Amino acid sequence: MGEEIVFARKASGLVRELTFQDVFLWAFAAPAASGINFYSVRMAYTYPGASAFWSFMIGSIIVFPLALVVALLCAAMPRAGGGYIWVSRVLHPAIGFWAGWIMVFGWGIAVGLLGYIWFGILGSALTMAGYAGLGSYWIGVGEALSTPIVRLAGAIIWVMFFYAMDLLGIRAVKWVERILTWIPLIVSVVMMGIFAVNTPITAGKMFNILWGPGVYEKINALADQLGYKVPAFSWDVTLASLVVPLWAWTAFDAVAYVSGEVKSPDKAFKYAYVPGYLWGWFMYCAIAFLVYYAYGDFIGKYVWLYNTHPDALKGVMPLVMPSVPFFAGTLTGNGFLGAIIAICVSLWFLNSIPPIMLVCSRVLFALSFDRALPEKVSEVTARGAPIWSDSITALWAIVGAIIAYLGIDVILGILDYTMFNFFWLYGIVAMVLPYVKPEIYKRSPMQWSIAGVPVISIIGFFAVISGFLCVFVGIQEFNFYMNVLTAVVTAIGMAIYAIMLRRNMAKGIDVSKIYAELPPA
């Protein structure tokens, strides 16, 4: 008799193409987007009295055990599907399917949402440049790009572009992601330098150069006149604001889901992924501190006026959405340079799309490879691209863009939960791995013990705490309709899982053998 094939086939067909550089970059490129560039200054309005610096510092500390667990588990189990593989092999296949299903649902929508948001940012940047002296033409272009229908069309174009890159193979995705990361990274470092050499006095002078004589003073006076009070620092409010940095860290684990396509994963996740996370931690805290260092209380006043008295603010200067690139660009005193900074920094939104698309694609691929979805979904091209899982991801991302266009809040409201859901499971896997799967634990780069307890289990303990904190943040604002949607999506997914179990049993496939070992690399 021939050798029994328990998986969809004997080899994954994927190609190991990602290097140390890619693992390092993806650790912070995938998450860095709206959390630091938009919500860090909006915090002055939504959480008055919070310290953005301490919020991002504490948030990064909370996520750090999860990052360590991701690095250790990737080194021990470097397979396409990342967290799904870990959970299904160490805990239970049904739990792994559930978490993977929820992830694909939410992350796929997020791809379309990011493309939709980016065109709005681009439109705002061009509008700002036009009002700052480049002329009415750019104002018109910016306003056109900011319209919902154009943003929808633009989002679909981006989805199709990245889908084409996926079909060309991981090598094409690698180079696109490098370009889309190095540009905003370099500009963000420049931006930090701009903030560092300014104070509220010099910031006021530069603000007036760009937006008109006395505008900075008028905004301060207007806020005081309309009743704005500078809030005192509050630890309670700072802790309440942790939703912002935790959101800013979503997708920090994206590269784990393509770990089967990483060269020398045992070394890459030890020497590149953890330093990448640490760089993101530094960048988050530095920007959160420096933007307020440069502007002081002016940020709180501007953001407050923008959100509560937009008409009054519009009487002083054009209504420009407050963001880190807006405040940095203004300090150049030049509308063109300000627009360039805003556009370059906005690439943080775009460079989140390729990793997130690959996460969805590889989870679908892994589910299919385990026969939890039809085997067709795990087919790959000659370039090593899983064509059907890529296609499903692209289609779902377009649905996400349409959802963003329609503003369906009941769906958008559960995205935090879908992106946080795997986190606590990472911790449990790490805690029990040495005891449940000792043969896999032996592959981990960390074999130390303290008082007989494996260090990976100790780190896993803290990761469980961190993971649950993140999940609670994701569901704390759920309403009844969001609860119903989450329940229905979960039930549909588990029904598919049950149907596939029945189908496999009817074919005489011993499903227990599938989950008893890691899939082929």
Coordinates of C-alpha atoms in Angstrom, one line a residue:
M1 CA 0.0 0.0 0.0
G2 CA 1.2 3.6 -0.7
E3 CA 1.9 6.1 2.1
E4 CA -1.3 7.6 3.5
I5 CA -1.6 11.3 2.8
V6 CA -3.4 13.0 5.7
F7 CA -2.9 16.6 4.5
A8 CA -4.1 18.0 1.2
R9 CA -0.7 17.0 -0.3
K10 CA 2.8 16.1 0.8
A11 CA 4.3 19.7 0.4
S12 CA 2.9 23.1 1.0
G13 CA 4.3 24.5 -2.3
L14 CA 5.1 27.8 -0.6
V15 CA 8.5 29.4 -1.1
R16 CA 10.9 30.6 1.7
E17 CA 11.7 34.2 0.5
L18 CA 11.4 36.5 3.5
T19 CA 14.6 37.5 5.2
F20 CA 15.8 39.1 8.5
Q21 CA 15.0 42.5 7.0
D22 CA 11.4 41.6 6.2
V23 CA 10.8 40.0 9.7
F24 CA 12.2 43.2 11.3
L25 CA 10.1 45.6 9.2
W26 CA 6.9 43.6 9.4
A27 CA 7.0 43.6 13.2
F28 CA 6.2 47.3 13.2
A29 CA 5.1 48.1 9.7
A30 CA 1.9 46.0 9.8
P31 CA 0.6 47.7 13.0
A32 CA 1.8 51.3 12.6
A33 CA -1.0 53.3 11.1
S34 CA -3.9 55.3 12.6
G35 CA -3.1 54.5 16.3
I36 CA 0.0 56.6 16.4
N37 CA -0.5 59.0 13.5
F38 CA -4.1 60.0 14.2
Y39 CA -5.5 58.8 17.6
S40 CA -2.4 59.8 19.5
V41 CA -3.4 63.5 19.1
R42 CA -7.1 62.8 19.1
M43 CA -6.5 61.5 22.6
A44 CA -6.3 65.1 23.8
Y45 CA -10.0 65.3 23.0
T46 CA -11.3 61.8 23.7
Y47 CA -9.2 61.3 26.9
P48 CA -8.5 64.8 28.3
G49 CA -5.8 64.6 31.0
A50 CA -4.2 61.5 29.6
S51 CA -0.5 61.3 28.8
A52 CA 0.0 60.0 25.2
F53 CA 3.5 59.0 26.1
W54 CA 2.6 57.0 29.2
S55 CA -0.4 55.5 27.4
F56 CA 1.8 54.2 24.5
M57 CA 4.6 53.1 27.0
I58 CA 2.2 51.1 29.1
G59 CA 0.4 49.7 26.1
S60 CA 3.7 48.5 24.5
I61 CA 4.7 46.9 27.8
I62 CA 1.4 45.0 27.9
V63 CA 1.8 43.7 24.3
F64 CA 5.5 42.8 24.8
P65 CA 4.9 39.3 26.4
L66 CA 2.7 38.5 23.4
A67 CA 5.5 39.6 21.0
L68 CA 8.0 37.3 22.9
V69 CA 5.6 34.4 22.7
V70 CA 5.1 35.0 18.9
A71 CA 8.9 34.9 18.4
L72 CA 9.3 31.7 20.4
L73 CA 6.3 29.9 18.7
C74 CA 7.4 31.0 15.2
A75 CA 10.8 29.6 15.9
A76 CA 9.4 26.3 17.1
M77 CA 6.5 26.0 14.5
P78 CA 7.3 28.1 11.4
R79 CA 4.3 27.3 9.3
A80 CA 1.8 29.1 7.1
G81 CA -1.2 29.9 9.2
G82 CA 0.8 30.9 12.3
G83 CA -1.5 31.1 15.3
Y84 CA -4.0 28.7 13.7
I85 CA -1.4 26.0 13.5
W86 CA -0.2 26.6 17.1
V87 CA -3.7 26.6 18.6
S88 CA -5.0 23.6 16.6
R89 CA -1.9 21.5 17.4
V90 CA -1.5 22.4 21.0
L91 CA -5.0 23.1 22.3
H92 CA -7.7 21.8 20.0
P93 CA -8.5 21.9 16.3
A94 CA -12.0 23.3 16.8
I95 CA -10.6 26.2 18.8
G96 CA -8.0 26.8 16.1
F97 CA -10.6 26.9 13.4
W98 CA -12.8 29.2 15.4
A99 CA -10.0 31.7 16.0
G100 CA -8.8 31.5 12.4
W101 CA -12.3 32.0 11.0
I102 CA -12.9 35.1 13.2
M103 CA -9.5 36.4 12.1
V104 CA -10.2 36.1 8.4
F105 CA -13.6 37.7 8.8
G106 CA -12.3 40.8 10.5
W107 CA -8.8 41.2 8.9
G108 CA -10.2 40.8 5.4
I109 CA -12.6 43.7 6.0
A110 CA -9.8 45.7 7.5
V111 CA -7.9 45.5 4.2
G112 CA -10.7 47.3 2.3
L113 CA -11.1 49.8 5.2
L114 CA -7.4 50.7 5.2
G115 CA -7.5 51.5 1.4
Y116 CA -10.7 53.6 2.0
I117 CA -9.1 55.5 4.8
W118 CA -5.9 56.1 2.8
F119 CA -7.6 58.0 0.0
G120 CA -9.2 60.3 2.6
I121 CA -5.8 61.0 4.1
L122 CA -4.4 61.7 0.7
G123 CA -7.3 64.1 -0.1
S124 CA -6.7 65.9 3.2
A125 CA -3.0 66.3 2.5
L126 CA -3.6 67.8 -0.9
T127 CA -6.3 70.1 0.4
M128 CA -4.0 71.3 3.2
A129 CA -1.3 72.0 0.6
G130 CA -3.7 74.0 -1.5
Y131 CA -5.0 76.1 1.3
A132 CA -1.4 76.6 2.5
G133 CA -0.4 78.3 -0.7
L134 CA -0.3 75.8 -3.6
G135 CA -3.6 77.0 -5.1
S136 CA -7.2 76.1 -5.7
Y137 CA -6.3 73.3 -8.1
W138 CA -4.9 71.1 -5.4
I139 CA -7.8 72.1 -3.1
G140 CA -10.2 70.7 -5.8
V141 CA -8.2 67.5 -6.3
G142 CA -8.0 67.0 -2.5
E143 CA -11.7 67.5 -2.1
A144 CA -12.5 65.1 -5.0
L145 CA -10.3 62.4 -3.5
S146 CA -12.1 62.9 -0.2
T147 CA -15.5 62.1 -1.6
P148 CA -16.9 58.7 -0.5
I149 CA -17.4 57.2 -4.0
V150 CA -13.8 58.1 -5.1
R151 CA -12.5 56.7 -1.9
L152 CA -14.4 53.5 -2.6
A153 CA -13.0 53.3 -6.1
G154 CA -9.5 54.0 -4.8
A155 CA -9.8 51.3 -2.2
I156 CA -10.8 48.7 -4.7
I157 CA -7.9 49.7 -7.0
W158 CA -5.5 49.2 -4.1
V159 CA -7.0 45.8 -3.2
M160 CA -6.6 44.7 -6.9
F161 CA -3.0 46.0 -7.0
F162 CA -2.0 44.1 -3.9
Y163 CA -3.9 41.1 -5.1
A164 CA -1.8 41.1 -8.3
M165 CA 1.3 41.3 -6.2
D166 CA 0.2 38.3 -4.2
L167 CA -0.3 36.3 -7.3
L168 CA 3.2 37.2 -8.5
G169 CA 4.5 35.5 -5.4
I170 CA 5.9 36.4 -2.0
R171 CA 9.0 37.9 -3.6
A172 CA 7.0 40.6 -5.3
V173 CA 5.1 41.3 -2.0
K174 CA 8.4 41.5 -0.2
W175 CA 9.8 44.3 -2.3
V176 CA 6.5 46.2 -2.4
E177 CA 6.4 46.1 1.4
R178 CA 10.0 47.1 1.8
I179 CA 9.4 50.2 -0.4
L180 CA 6.1 51.1 1.4
T181 CA 7.9 50.8 4.8
W182 CA 11.3 52.5 4.3
I183 CA 9.7 55.7 2.9
P184 CA 7.4 56.4 5.8
L185 CA 10.0 55.1 8.3
I186 CA 12.7 57.6 7.1
V187 CA 10.1 60.4 7.0
S188 CA 8.9 59.5 10.5
V189 CA 12.4 59.8 11.8
V190 CA 12.7 63.2 10.2
M191 CA 9.4 64.1 11.7
M192 CA 10.6 63.2 15.1
G193 CA 13.6 65.4 14.6
I194 CA 11.3 68.3 13.5
F195 CA 9.3 68.0 16.7
A196 CA 12.4 67.7 18.9
V197 CA 13.9 71.0 17.7
N198 CA 10.7 73.0 18.3
T199 CA 8.9 74.3 21.3
P200 CA 5.5 75.9 21.6
I201 CA 7.1 79.3 21.0
T202 CA 8.8 78.3 17.7
A203 CA 5.8 76.1 16.8
G204 CA 3.6 79.2 17.0
K205 CA 5.9 81.1 14.7
M206 CA 5.9 78.3 12.1
F207 CA 2.2 77.8 12.3
N208 CA 1.7 81.5 11.5
I209 CA 4.1 81.4 8.6
L210 CA 2.1 78.6 7.0
W211 CA -1.5 79.4 8.0
G212 CA -1.4 83.2 8.2
P213 CA -0.2 85.9 10.6
G214 CA -1.6 85.6 14.1
V215 CA -3.6 82.4 13.4
Y216 CA -1.8 80.4 16.2
E217 CA -2.7 83.1 18.8
K218 CA -6.3 83.3 17.5
I219 CA -6.8 79.6 17.9
N220 CA -5.5 79.8 21.5
A221 CA -7.8 82.7 22.2
L222 CA -10.8 81.1 20.5
A223 CA -10.5 78.0 22.6
D224 CA -10.2 80.0 25.8
Q225 CA -13.2 82.1 24.8
L226 CA -15.4 79.1 24.0
G227 CA -14.6 77.5 27.4
Y228 CA -11.7 75.1 26.9
K229 CA -9.9 74.3 30.1
V230 CA -6.4 72.7 30.1
P231 CA -7.0 69.4 31.9
A232 CA -4.7 68.2 34.7
F233 CA -2.8 65.0 34.2
S234 CA -4.7 61.9 35.3
W235 CA -3.4 58.4 35.7
D236 CA -7.0 57.1 35.6
V237 CA -7.7 58.7 32.3
T238 CA -4.3 57.6 31.0
L239 CA -5.2 54.0 31.8
A240 CA -8.6 54.4 30.2
S241 CA -6.9 55.5 27.0
L242 CA -5.0 52.2 26.6
V243 CA -7.5 51.3 23.9
V244 CA -5.5 53.6 21.6
P245 CA -2.0 52.0 21.9
L246 CA -3.5 48.5 22.0
W247 CA -5.3 49.3 18.8
A248 CA -2.0 50.7 17.5
W249 CA -0.4 47.3 18.0
T250 CA -2.9 45.2 16.1
A251 CA -1.3 43.1 13.4
F252 CA 2.1 43.1 15.2
D253 CA 1.9 39.3 14.8
A254 CA 1.2 39.4 11.0
V255 CA 4.6 38.0 10.0
A256 CA 3.9 34.9 12.2
Y257 CA 1.3 33.8 9.6
V258 CA 3.8 33.7 6.8
S259 CA 6.6 32.2 9.0
G260 CA 6.6 29.2 6.7
E261 CA 8.0 31.5 4.0
V262 CA 10.8 32.9 6.2
K263 CA 14.4 31.9 5.7
S264 CA 16.1 30.6 8.9
P265 CA 13.0 31.2 11.0
D266 CA 14.6 30.1 14.2
K267 CA 17.2 32.9 13.9
A268 CA 15.0 35.5 12.2
F269 CA 12.4 35.6 14.9
K270 CA 15.0 35.7 17.6
Y271 CA 17.3 38.3 16.2
A272 CA 15.0 40.3 13.9
Y273 CA 11.4 40.1 15.1
V274 CA 12.0 41.1 18.7
P275 CA 14.3 44.0 17.7
G276 CA 11.6 45.1 15.2
Y277 CA 9.0 45.2 18.0
L278 CA 11.4 47.1 20.2
W279 CA 11.9 49.7 17.4
G280 CA 8.2 50.1 17.0
W281 CA 7.9 50.6 20.8
F282 CA 10.5 53.3 20.7
M283 CA 8.9 55.0 17.7
Y284 CA 5.5 55.0 19.2
C285 CA 6.6 56.5 22.5
A286 CA 9.0 59.0 20.8
I287 CA 6.3 60.4 18.5
A288 CA 3.7 60.4 21.3
F289 CA 6.1 62.4 23.5
L290 CA 7.6 64.8 20.9
V291 CA 4.5 66.0 19.2
Y292 CA 3.2 67.3 22.6
Y293 CA 6.7 68.6 23.5
A294 CA 6.7 70.8 20.4
Y295 CA 3.1 72.1 20.7
G296 CA 2.2 71.9 24.3
D297 CA -1.4 72.7 25.2
F298 CA -2.1 73.9 21.6
I299 CA -2.8 70.4 20.4
G300 CA -5.6 70.0 23.0
K301 CA -7.1 73.3 22.0
Y302 CA -6.9 72.7 18.3
V303 CA -8.3 69.1 18.5
W304 CA -11.1 70.4 20.9
L305 CA -12.1 73.1 18.5
Y306 CA -12.0 70.8 15.5
N307 CA -14.4 68.3 17.2
T308 CA -16.7 70.6 19.1
H309 CA -16.7 74.0 17.3
P310 CA -15.6 73.3 13.7
D311 CA -17.5 76.3 12.3
A312 CA -15.7 78.6 14.7
L313 CA -12.3 77.1 13.8
K314 CA -13.1 77.4 10.1
G315 CA -13.5 81.1 10.6
V316 CA -9.8 81.3 11.6
M317 CA -8.2 78.8 9.2
P318 CA -9.1 76.0 6.8
L319 CA -10.6 73.0 8.6
V320 CA -7.8 70.5 8.6
M321 CA -8.1 67.1 10.4
P322 CA -5.6 67.0 13.3
S323 CA -3.0 64.3 12.9
V324 CA 0.7 63.9 13.6
P325 CA 1.7 64.5 10.0
F326 CA -0.4 67.7 10.0
F327 CA 1.4 69.1 13.0
A328 CA 4.8 68.0 11.7
G329 CA 4.2 69.4 8.2
T330 CA 3.1 72.7 9.6
L331 CA 6.4 73.1 11.4
T332 CA 8.2 73.1 8.0
G333 CA 6.5 76.4 7.2
N334 CA 5.9 75.2 3.6
G335 CA 2.7 73.8 2.3
F336 CA 4.4 71.7 -0.3
L337 CA 6.8 70.1 2.2
G338 CA 3.9 69.6 4.6
A339 CA 1.9 67.8 2.0
I340 CA 4.9 65.6 1.1
I341 CA 5.4 64.6 4.8
A342 CA 1.7 63.9 5.1
I343 CA 1.6 61.7 2.0
C344 CA 4.8 59.8 2.9
V345 CA 3.6 59.2 6.5
S346 CA 0.2 58.0 5.1
L347 CA 2.0 55.1 3.6
W348 CA 1.9 53.5 7.0
F349 CA -1.7 52.8 6.2
L350 CA -0.9 51.2 2.8
N351 CA 2.0 49.1 4.1
S352 CA -0.4 47.4 6.6
I353 CA -2.4 46.0 3.6
P354 CA 0.1 43.5 2.2
P355 CA 0.8 41.7 5.5
I356 CA -2.9 41.7 6.5
M357 CA -3.9 40.3 3.1
L358 CA -1.3 37.5 3.5
V359 CA -2.5 36.8 7.0
C360 CA -6.0 36.1 5.7
S361 CA -4.7 34.2 2.7
R362 CA -2.4 32.0 4.7
V363 CA -5.0 31.2 7.4
L364 CA -7.4 30.1 4.6
F365 CA -4.5 28.1 3.0
A366 CA -3.7 26.4 6.3
L367 CA -7.3 25.5 7.0
S368 CA -7.6 24.0 3.5
F369 CA -4.3 22.2 3.9
D370 CA -5.7 20.6 7.1
R371 CA -8.9 19.7 5.1
A372 CA -11.0 22.0 7.3
L373 CA -11.9 23.9 4.0
P374 CA -12.1 22.4 0.5
E375 CA -8.7 21.3 -0.7
K376 CA -9.0 23.6 -3.7
V377 CA -8.4 26.6 -1.5
S378 CA -4.8 25.5 -0.8
E379 CA -3.7 25.1 -4.4
V380 CA -0.6 27.1 -5.4
T381 CA 0.7 28.5 -8.6
A382 CA 4.2 27.9 -10.1
R383 CA 5.3 31.0 -8.3
G384 CA 4.2 29.6 -4.9
A385 CA 1.2 31.8 -4.6
P386 CA -2.0 30.2 -3.1
I387 CA -4.3 31.5 -5.9
W388 CA -7.6 30.6 -4.4
S389 CA -7.0 31.7 -0.9
D390 CA -5.5 35.0 -2.3
S391 CA -8.7 35.4 -4.5
I392 CA -11.1 34.8 -1.6
T393 CA -9.1 37.4 0.5
A394 CA -9.2 40.0 -2.3
L395 CA -13.0 39.5 -2.8
W396 CA -13.6 39.8 0.9
A397 CA -11.4 42.9 1.1
I398 CA -13.6 44.5 -1.6
V399 CA -16.6 43.8 0.5
G400 CA -14.7 45.5 3.4
A401 CA -14.3 48.6 1.2
I402 CA -18.0 48.6 0.5
I403 CA -18.8 48.2 4.2
A404 CA -16.5 51.2 4.9
Y405 CA -18.3 53.2 2.1
L406 CA -21.7 52.4 3.5
G407 CA -20.6 53.0 7.1
I408 CA -22.0 49.8 8.5
D409 CA -21.0 50.4 12.1
V410 CA -22.3 47.1 13.4
I411 CA -19.6 45.4 11.3
L412 CA -16.8 48.0 11.7
G413 CA -17.4 47.9 15.5
I414 CA -16.3 44.3 15.9
L415 CA -12.9 44.7 14.0
D416 CA -11.0 45.3 17.3
Y417 CA -12.3 42.0 18.7
T418 CA -11.4 40.0 15.5
M419 CA -7.9 41.4 15.5
F420 CA -7.3 40.8 19.3
N421 CA -9.0 37.4 19.5
F422 CA -6.0 35.2 19.0
F423 CA -3.8 37.0 21.5
W424 CA -4.9 35.2 24.7
L425 CA -4.7 31.8 22.9
Y426 CA -1.0 32.5 22.1
G427 CA -0.3 32.7 25.9
I428 CA -2.1 29.5 26.7
V429 CA -0.2 27.7 23.9
A430 CA 3.1 28.9 25.3
M431 CA 2.1 27.9 28.9
V432 CA 1.2 24.3 28.1
L433 CA 3.5 23.6 25.1
P434 CA 6.3 22.0 27.1
Y435 CA 3.8 19.5 28.6
V436 CA 1.4 18.9 25.8
K437 CA 3.8 18.8 22.9
P438 CA 7.3 18.3 24.3
E439 CA 8.7 17.2 20.9
I440 CA 7.7 20.7 19.5
Y441 CA 8.9 22.5 22.6
K442 CA 12.4 21.1 21.9
R443 CA 12.6 23.2 18.8
S444 CA 12.1 26.4 20.7
P445 CA 15.2 28.6 21.0
M446 CA 14.4 29.1 24.7
Q447 CA 14.9 25.9 26.8
W448 CA 15.6 27.6 30.2
S449 CA 13.7 26.9 33.3
I450 CA 13.3 28.8 36.6
A451 CA 12.6 26.6 39.6
G452 CA 11.8 23.8 37.2
V453 CA 9.2 25.8 35.3
P454 CA 10.0 26.4 31.6
V455 CA 10.6 30.1 30.9
I456 CA 8.3 29.9 27.9
S457 CA 5.5 28.9 30.2
I458 CA 6.2 31.9 32.5
I459 CA 6.2 34.3 29.5
G460 CA 3.0 32.6 28.4
F461 CA 1.4 33.3 31.8
F462 CA 1.9 37.0 31.3
A463 CA 0.9 36.7 27.7
V464 CA -2.5 35.3 28.8
I465 CA -3.0 38.4 31.0
S466 CA -2.0 40.7 28.1
G467 CA -4.1 38.8 25.6
F468 CA -7.3 39.0 27.8
L469 CA -6.7 42.7 28.4
C470 CA -6.6 43.2 24.6
V471 CA -9.7 41.1 24.0
F472 CA -11.7 43.0 26.8
V473 CA -10.8 46.3 25.1
G474 CA -12.1 44.9 21.8
I475 CA -15.5 43.9 23.2
Q476 CA -16.1 46.6 25.9
E477 CA -18.1 48.8 23.5
F478 CA -20.1 46.0 21.9
N479 CA -23.8 46.7 21.6
F480 CA -26.6 44.2 21.1
Y481 CA -26.3 44.1 17.3
M482 CA -22.6 43.6 17.5
N483 CA -23.1 40.7 19.9
V484 CA -25.6 39.1 17.5
L485 CA -23.3 39.6 14.5
T486 CA -20.4 38.0 16.3
A487 CA -22.5 35.1 17.4
V488 CA -23.9 34.5 13.9
V489 CA -20.4 34.7 12.3
T490 CA -19.1 32.2 14.8
A491 CA -21.9 29.8 14.3
I492 CA -21.6 29.9 10.5
G493 CA -17.8 29.2 10.8
M494 CA -18.3 26.2 13.2
A495 CA -21.0 24.8 11.0
I496 CA -18.5 24.8 8.1
Y497 CA -16.0 23.1 10.4
A498 CA -18.5 20.4 11.3
I499 CA -19.6 19.8 7.7
M500 CA -15.9 19.4 6.7
L501 CA -15.4 16.9 9.6
R502 CA -18.3 14.8 8.3
R503 CA -17.1 15.0 4.8
N504 CA -13.6 13.8 5.7
M505 CA -14.9 11.0 7.8
A506 CA -17.1 9.9 4.9
K507 CA -13.9 9.7 2.8
G508 CA -12.3 7.5 5.4
I509 CA -9.8 10.2 6.4
D510 CA -8.6 10.0 10.0
V511 CA -8.8 13.6 11.0
S512 CA -7.0 13.0 14.3
K513 CA -3.8 12.3 12.3
I514 CA -4.0 15.7 10.7
Y515 CA -3.7 17.6 13.9
A516 CA -1.3 15.1 15.5
E517 CA 1.6 16.7 13.6
L518 CA 2.7 19.9 12.0
P519 CA 1.8 20.3 8.3
P520 CA 4.7 20.0 5.8
A521 CA 6.8 23.2 5.3

